[in-house]
Coordinates of N, CA, C and O in Angstrom, one line a residue:
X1 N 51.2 -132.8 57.0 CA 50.8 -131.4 57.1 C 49.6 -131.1 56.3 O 48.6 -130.6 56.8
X2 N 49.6 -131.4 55.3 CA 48.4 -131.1 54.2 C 47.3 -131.7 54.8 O 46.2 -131.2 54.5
X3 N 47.3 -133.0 55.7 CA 46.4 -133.9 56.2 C 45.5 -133.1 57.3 O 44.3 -132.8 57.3
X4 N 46.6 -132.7 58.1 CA 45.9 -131.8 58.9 C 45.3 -130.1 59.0 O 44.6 -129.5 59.8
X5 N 46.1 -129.8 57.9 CA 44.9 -128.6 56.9 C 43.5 -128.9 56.7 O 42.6 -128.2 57.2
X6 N 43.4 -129.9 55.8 CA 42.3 -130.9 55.2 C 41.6 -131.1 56.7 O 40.7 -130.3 57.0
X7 N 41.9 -131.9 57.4 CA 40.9 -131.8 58.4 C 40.6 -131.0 59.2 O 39.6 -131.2 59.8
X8 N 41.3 -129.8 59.5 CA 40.6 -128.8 60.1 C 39.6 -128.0 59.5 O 38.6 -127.4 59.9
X9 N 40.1 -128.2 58.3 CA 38.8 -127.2 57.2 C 37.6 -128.3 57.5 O 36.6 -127.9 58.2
X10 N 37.7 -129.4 57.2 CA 36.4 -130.1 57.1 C 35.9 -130.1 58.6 O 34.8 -130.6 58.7
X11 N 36.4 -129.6 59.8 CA 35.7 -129.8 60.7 C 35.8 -128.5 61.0 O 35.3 -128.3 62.2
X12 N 36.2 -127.3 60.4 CA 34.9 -126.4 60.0 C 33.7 -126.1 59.5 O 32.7 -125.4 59.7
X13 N 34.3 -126.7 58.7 CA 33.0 -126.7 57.8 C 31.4 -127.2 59.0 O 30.4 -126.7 59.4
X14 N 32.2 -128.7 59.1 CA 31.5 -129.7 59.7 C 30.3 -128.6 61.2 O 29.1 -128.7 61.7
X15 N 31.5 -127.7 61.4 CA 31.0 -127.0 62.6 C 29.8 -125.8 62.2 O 28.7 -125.6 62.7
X16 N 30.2 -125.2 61.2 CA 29.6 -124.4 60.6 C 28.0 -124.9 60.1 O 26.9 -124.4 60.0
X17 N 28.4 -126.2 60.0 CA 26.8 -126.8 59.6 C 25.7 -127.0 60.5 O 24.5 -126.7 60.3
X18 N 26.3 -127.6 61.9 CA 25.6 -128.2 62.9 C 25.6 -127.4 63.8 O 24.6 -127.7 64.5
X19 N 26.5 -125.9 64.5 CA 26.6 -124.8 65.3 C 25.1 -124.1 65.1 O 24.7 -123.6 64.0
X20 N 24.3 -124.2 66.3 CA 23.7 -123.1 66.6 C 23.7 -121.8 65.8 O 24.8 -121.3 66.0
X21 N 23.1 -121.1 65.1 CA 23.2 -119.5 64.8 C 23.2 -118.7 65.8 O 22.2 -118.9 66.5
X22 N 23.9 -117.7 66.1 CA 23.7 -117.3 67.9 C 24.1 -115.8 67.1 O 24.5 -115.6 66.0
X23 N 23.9 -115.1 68.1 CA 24.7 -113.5 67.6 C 24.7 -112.8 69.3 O 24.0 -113.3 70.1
X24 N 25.3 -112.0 69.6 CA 25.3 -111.1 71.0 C 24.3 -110.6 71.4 O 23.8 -110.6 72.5
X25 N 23.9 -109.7 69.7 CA 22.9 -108.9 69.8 C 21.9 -108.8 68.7 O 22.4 -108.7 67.5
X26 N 20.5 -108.8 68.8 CA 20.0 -109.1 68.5 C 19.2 -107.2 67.4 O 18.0 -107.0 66.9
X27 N 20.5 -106.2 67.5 CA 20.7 -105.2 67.0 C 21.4 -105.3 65.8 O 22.5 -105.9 65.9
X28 N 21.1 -104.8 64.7 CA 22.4 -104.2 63.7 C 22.4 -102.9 63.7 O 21.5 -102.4 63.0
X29 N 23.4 -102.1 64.2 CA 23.5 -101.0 64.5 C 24.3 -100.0 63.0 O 25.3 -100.4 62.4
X30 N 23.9 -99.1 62.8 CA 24.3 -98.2 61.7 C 24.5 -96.5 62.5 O 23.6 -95.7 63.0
X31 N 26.1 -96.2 62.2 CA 25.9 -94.6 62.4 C 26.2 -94.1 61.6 O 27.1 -94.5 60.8
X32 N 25.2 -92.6 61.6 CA 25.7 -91.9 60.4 C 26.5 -90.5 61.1 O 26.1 -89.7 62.0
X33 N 28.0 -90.8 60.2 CA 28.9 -89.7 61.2 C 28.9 -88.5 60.7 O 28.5 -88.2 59.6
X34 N 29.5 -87.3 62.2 CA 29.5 -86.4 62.4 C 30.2 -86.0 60.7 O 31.0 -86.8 60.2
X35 N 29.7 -84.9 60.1 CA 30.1 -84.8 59.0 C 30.0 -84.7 58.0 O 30.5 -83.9 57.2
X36 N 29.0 -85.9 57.8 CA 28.4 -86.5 56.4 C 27.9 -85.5 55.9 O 28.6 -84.9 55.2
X37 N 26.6 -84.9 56.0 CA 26.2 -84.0 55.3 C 27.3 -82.7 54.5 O 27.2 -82.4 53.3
X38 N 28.2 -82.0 55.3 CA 28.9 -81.4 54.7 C 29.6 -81.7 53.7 O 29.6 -81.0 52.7
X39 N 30.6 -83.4 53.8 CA 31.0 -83.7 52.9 C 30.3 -83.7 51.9 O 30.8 -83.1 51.0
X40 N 28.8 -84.3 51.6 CA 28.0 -84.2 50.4 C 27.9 -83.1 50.1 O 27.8 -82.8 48.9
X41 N 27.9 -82.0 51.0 CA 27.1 -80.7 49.9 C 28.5 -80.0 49.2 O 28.3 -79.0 48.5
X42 N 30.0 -80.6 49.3 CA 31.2 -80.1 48.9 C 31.3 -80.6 48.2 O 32.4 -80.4 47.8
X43 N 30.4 -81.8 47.2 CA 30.6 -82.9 46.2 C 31.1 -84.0 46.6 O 31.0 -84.8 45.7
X44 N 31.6 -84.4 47.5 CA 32.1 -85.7 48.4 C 31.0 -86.8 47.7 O 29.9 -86.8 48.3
X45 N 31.2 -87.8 46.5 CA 29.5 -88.5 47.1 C 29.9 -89.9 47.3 O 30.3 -90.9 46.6
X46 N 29.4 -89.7 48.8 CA 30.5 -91.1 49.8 C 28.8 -92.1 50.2 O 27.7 -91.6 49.8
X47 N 28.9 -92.9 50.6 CA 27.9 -93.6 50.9 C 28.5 -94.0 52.2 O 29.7 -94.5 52.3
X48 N 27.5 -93.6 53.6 CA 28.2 -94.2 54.5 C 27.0 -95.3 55.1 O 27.1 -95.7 56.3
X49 N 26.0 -95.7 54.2 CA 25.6 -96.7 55.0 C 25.2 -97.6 53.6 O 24.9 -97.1 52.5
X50 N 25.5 -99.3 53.9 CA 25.5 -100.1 52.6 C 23.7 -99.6 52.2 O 22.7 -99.3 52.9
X51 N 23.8 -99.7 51.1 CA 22.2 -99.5 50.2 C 21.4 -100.3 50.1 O 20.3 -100.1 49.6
X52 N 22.1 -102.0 51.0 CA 21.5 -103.2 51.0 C 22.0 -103.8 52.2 O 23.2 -104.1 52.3
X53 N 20.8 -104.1 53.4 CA 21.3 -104.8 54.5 C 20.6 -106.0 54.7 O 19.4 -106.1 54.5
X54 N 21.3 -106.9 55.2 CA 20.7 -107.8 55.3 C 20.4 -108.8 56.7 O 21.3 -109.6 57.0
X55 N 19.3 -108.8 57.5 CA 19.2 -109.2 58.3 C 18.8 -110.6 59.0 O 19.0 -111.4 58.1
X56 N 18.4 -111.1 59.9 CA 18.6 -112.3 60.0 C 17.2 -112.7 60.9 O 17.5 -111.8 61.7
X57 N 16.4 -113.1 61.3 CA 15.1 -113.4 62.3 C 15.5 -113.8 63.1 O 16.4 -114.6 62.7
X58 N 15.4 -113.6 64.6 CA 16.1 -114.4 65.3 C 17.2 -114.3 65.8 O 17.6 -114.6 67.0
X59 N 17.9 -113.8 65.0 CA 20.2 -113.6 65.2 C 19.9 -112.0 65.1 O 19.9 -111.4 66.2
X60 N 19.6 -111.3 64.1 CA 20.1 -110.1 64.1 C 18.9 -109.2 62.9 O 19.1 -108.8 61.8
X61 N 17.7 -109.1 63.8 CA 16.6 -108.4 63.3 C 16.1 -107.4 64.0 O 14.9 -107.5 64.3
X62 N 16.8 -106.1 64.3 CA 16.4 -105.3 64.7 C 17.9 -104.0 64.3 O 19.1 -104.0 64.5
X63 N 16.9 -103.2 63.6 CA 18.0 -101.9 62.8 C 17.6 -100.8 63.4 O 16.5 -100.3 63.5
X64 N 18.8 -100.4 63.9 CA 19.3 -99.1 64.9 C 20.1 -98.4 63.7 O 21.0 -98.7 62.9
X65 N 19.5 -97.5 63.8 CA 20.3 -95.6 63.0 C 20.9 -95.2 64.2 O 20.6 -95.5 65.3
X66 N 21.6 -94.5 63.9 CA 22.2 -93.5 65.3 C 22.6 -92.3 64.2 O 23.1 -92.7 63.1
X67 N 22.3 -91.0 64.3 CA 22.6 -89.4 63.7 C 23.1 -89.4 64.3 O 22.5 -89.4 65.4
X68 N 24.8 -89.3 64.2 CA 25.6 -88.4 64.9 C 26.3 -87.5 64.0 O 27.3 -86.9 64.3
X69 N 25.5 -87.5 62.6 CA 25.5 -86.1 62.2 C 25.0 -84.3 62.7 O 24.6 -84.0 63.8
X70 N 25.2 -83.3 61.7 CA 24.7 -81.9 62.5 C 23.1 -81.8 61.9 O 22.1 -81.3 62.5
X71 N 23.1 -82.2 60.9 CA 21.4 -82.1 60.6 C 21.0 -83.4 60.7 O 21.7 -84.4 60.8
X72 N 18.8 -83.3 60.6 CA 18.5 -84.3 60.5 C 18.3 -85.0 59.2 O 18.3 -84.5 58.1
X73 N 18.1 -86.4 59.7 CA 18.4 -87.2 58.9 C 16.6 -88.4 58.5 O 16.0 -89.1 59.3
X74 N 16.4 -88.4 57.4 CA 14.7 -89.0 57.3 C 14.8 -90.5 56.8 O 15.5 -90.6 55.8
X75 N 14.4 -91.6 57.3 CA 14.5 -93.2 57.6 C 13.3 -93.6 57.4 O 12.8 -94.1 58.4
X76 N 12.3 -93.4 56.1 CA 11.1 -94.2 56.3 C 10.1 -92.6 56.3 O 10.2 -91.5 55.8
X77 N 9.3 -93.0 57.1 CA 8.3 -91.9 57.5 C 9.2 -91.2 59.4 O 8.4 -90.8 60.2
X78 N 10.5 -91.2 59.7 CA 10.9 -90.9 60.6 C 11.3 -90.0 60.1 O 11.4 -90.0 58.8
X79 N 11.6 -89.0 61.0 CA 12.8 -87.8 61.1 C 13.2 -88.1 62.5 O 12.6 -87.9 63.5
X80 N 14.8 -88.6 62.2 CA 15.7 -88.8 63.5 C 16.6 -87.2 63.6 O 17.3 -86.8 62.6
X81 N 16.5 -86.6 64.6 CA 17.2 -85.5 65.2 C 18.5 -85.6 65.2 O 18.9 -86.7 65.7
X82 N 19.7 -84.5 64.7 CA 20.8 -84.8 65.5 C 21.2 -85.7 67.0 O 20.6 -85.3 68.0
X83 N 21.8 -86.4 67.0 CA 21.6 -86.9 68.3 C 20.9 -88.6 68.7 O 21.2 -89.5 69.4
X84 N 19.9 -88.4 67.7 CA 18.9 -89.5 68.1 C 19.5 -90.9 67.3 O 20.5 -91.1 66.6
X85 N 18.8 -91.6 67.7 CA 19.0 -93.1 67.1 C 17.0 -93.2 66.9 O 16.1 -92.5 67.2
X86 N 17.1 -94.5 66.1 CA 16.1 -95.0 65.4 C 16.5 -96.9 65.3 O 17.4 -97.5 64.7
X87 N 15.0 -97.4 66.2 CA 15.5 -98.6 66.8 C 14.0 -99.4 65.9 O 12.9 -99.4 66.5
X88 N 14.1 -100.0 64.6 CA 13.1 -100.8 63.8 C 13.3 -102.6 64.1 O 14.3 -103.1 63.5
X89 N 12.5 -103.3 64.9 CA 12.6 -104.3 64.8 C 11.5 -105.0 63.5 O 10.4 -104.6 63.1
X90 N 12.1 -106.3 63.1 CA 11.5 -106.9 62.5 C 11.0 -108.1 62.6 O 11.7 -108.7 63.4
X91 N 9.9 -109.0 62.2 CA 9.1 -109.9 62.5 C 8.6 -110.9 61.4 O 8.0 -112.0 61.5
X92 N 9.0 -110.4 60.3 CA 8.3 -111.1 59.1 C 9.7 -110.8 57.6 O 10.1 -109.8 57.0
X93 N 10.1 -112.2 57.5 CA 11.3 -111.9 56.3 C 10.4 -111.8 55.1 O 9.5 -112.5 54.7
X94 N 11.2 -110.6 54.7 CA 10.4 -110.3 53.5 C 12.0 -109.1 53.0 O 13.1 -109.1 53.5
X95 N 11.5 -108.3 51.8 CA 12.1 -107.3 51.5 C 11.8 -106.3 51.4 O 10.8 -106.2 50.7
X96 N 12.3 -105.1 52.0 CA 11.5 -104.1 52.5 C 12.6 -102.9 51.3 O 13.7 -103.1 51.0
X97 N 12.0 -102.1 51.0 CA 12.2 -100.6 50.8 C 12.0 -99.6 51.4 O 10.8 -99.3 51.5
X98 N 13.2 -98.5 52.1 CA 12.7 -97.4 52.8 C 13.3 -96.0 51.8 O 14.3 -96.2 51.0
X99 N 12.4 -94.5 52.0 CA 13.1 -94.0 52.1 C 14.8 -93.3 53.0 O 14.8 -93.1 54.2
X100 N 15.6 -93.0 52.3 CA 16.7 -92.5 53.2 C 17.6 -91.7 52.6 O 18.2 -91.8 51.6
X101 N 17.6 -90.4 53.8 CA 18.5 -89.3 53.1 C 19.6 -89.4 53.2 O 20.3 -88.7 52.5
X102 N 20.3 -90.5 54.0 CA 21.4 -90.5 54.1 C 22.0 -91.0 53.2 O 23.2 -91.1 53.3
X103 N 21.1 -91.8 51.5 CA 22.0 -92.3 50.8 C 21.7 -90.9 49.6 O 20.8 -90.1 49.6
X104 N 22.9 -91.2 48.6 CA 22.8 -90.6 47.4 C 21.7 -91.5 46.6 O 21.1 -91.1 45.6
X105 N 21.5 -92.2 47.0 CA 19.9 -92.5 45.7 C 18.7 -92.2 46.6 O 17.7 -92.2 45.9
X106 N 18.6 -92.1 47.6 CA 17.9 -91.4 48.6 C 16.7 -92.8 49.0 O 15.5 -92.8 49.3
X107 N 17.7 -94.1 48.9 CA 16.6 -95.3 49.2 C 17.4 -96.5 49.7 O 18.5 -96.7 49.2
X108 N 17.0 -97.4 50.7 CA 17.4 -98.1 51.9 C 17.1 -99.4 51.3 O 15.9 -99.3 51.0
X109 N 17.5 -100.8 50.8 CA 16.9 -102.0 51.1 C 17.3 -102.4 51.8 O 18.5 -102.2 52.0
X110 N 16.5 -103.4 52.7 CA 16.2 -104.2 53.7 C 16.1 -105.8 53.6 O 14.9 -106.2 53.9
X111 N 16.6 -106.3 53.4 CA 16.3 -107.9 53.4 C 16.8 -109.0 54.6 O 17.8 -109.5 55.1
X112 N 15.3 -109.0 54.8 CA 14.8 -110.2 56.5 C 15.0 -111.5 55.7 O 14.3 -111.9 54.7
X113 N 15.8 -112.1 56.2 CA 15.7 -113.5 56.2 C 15.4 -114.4 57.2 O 15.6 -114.3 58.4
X114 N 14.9 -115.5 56.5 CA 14.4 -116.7 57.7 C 15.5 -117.1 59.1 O 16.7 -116.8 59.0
X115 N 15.2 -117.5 59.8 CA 16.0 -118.2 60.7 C 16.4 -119.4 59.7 O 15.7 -120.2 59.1
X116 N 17.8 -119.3 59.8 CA 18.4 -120.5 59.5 C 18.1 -122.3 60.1 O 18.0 -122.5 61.3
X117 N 18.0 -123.0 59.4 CA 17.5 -124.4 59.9 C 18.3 -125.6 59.7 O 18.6 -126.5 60.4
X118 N 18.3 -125.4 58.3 CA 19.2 -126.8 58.1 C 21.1 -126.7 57.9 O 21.5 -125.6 57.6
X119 N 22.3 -127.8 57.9 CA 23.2 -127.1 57.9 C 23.6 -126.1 56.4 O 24.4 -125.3 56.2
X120 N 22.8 -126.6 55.6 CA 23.3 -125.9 54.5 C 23.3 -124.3 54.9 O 24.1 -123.4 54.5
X121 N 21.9 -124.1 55.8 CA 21.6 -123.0 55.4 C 22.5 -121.9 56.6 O 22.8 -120.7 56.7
X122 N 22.6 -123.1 57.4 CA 23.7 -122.5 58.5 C 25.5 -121.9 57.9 O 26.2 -120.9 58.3
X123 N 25.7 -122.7 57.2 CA 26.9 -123.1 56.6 C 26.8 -121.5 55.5 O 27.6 -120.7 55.4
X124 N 25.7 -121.5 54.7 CA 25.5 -120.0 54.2 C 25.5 -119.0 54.8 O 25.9 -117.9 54.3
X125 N 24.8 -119.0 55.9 CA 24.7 -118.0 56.5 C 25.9 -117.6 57.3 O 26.1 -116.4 57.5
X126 N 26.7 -118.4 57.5 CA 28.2 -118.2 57.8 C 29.0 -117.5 57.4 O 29.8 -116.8 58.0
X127 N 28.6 -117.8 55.7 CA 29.6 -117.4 54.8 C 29.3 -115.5 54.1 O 29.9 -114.5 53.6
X128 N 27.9 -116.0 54.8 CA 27.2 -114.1 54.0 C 27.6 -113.1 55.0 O 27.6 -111.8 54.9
X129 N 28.1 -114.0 56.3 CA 28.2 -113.1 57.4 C 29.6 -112.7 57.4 O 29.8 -111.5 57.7
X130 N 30.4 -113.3 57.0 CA 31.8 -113.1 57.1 C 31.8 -111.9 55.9 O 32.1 -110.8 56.3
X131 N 31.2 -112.2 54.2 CA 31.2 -111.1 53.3 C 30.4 -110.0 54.0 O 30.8 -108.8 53.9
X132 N 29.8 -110.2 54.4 CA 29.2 -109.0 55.0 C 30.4 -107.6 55.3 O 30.6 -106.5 54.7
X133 N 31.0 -108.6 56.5 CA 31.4 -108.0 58.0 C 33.0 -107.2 56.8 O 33.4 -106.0 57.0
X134 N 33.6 -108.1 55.7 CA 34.6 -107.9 55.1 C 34.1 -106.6 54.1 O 35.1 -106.1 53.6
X135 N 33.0 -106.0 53.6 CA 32.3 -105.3 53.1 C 32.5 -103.8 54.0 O 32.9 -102.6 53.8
X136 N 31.8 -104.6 55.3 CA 31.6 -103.2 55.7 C 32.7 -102.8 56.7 O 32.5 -101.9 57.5
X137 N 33.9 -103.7 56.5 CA 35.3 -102.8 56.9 C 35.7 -102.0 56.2 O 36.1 -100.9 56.6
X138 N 35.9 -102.6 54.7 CA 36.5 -101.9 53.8 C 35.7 -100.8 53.5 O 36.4 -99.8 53.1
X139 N 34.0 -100.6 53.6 CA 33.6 -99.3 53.1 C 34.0 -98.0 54.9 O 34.2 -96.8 54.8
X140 N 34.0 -98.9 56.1 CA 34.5 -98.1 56.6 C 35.8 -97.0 56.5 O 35.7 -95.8 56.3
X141 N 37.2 -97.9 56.8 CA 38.0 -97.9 55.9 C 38.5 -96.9 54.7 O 39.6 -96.4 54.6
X142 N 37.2 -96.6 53.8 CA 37.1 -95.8 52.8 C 37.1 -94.8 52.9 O 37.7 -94.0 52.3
X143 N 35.5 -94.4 54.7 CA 35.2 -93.4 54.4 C 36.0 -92.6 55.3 O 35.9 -91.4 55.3
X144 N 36.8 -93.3 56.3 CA 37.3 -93.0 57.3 C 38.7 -91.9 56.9 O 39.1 -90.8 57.5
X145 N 39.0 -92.5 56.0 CA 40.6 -92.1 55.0 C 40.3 -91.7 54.3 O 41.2 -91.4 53.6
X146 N 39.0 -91.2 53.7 CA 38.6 -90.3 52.5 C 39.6 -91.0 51.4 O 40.7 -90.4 51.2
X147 N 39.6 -92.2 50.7 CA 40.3 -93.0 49.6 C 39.0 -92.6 48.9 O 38.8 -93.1 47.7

């Protein structure tokens, strides 16, 4: 039994190394919900979008806003309208800083990373994706249930 624990992990692993980086979409999509604003101006002070995202060249380099809040909301040198989305692709990994009203420190980072290459870096990229994805349930989660 333990034998075959042990080898399934290692031929995960194994897969994780040598697998293609692929993604669906080549979007990371962010909405800011109906609401938000109110709850801040009631003292609510919720964060509903992470303060640090991290993207990928290649897999998942292009950042979509969607307001589906009641006012607008400012992304950089943008003002997105109720309603609107705001679609930023990227081309060059680097680290970027935006402004953004939607956070309480009123500022966005951005970090583009390389296309992954070798297994290591596949096998990390794996692993950042999973904390990622476990991050941004639980802050969903949060804001959804007001916890």
């Amino acid at each position: 039994m333990l034998a075959t624990v042990a080898g399934s992990a290692l031929a995960a692993l194994a897969w994780s190394a040598v697998a293609p980086v692929r993604s669906a979409s080549r979007d990371q999509i962010f909405d800011i919900p109906t609401g938000t604003w109110a709850r801040r101006m009631s003292g609510d002070k919720i964060e509903i979008l992470p303060d640090h995202i991290r993207l990928t060249l290649g897999v998942r380099d292009i950042l979509v806003l969607r307001n589906h809040d009641a006012v607008p909301q400012v992304f950089g040198p943008t003002l997105m309208m109720p309603g609107q989305s705001f679609r930023l692709p990227f081309e060059q990994a680097a680290v970027y800083t935006f402004s953004c009203s939607a956070h309480a420190s009123g500022q966005m980072i951005i970090s583009v990373d390389p296309y992954p290459t070798t297994p290591w870096a596949k096998t990390s990229w794996r692993a950042h994706e999973l904390w990622w994805h476990l991050r941004l349930l639980t802050a969903h989660i949060w804001y959804r249930y007001h916890l």
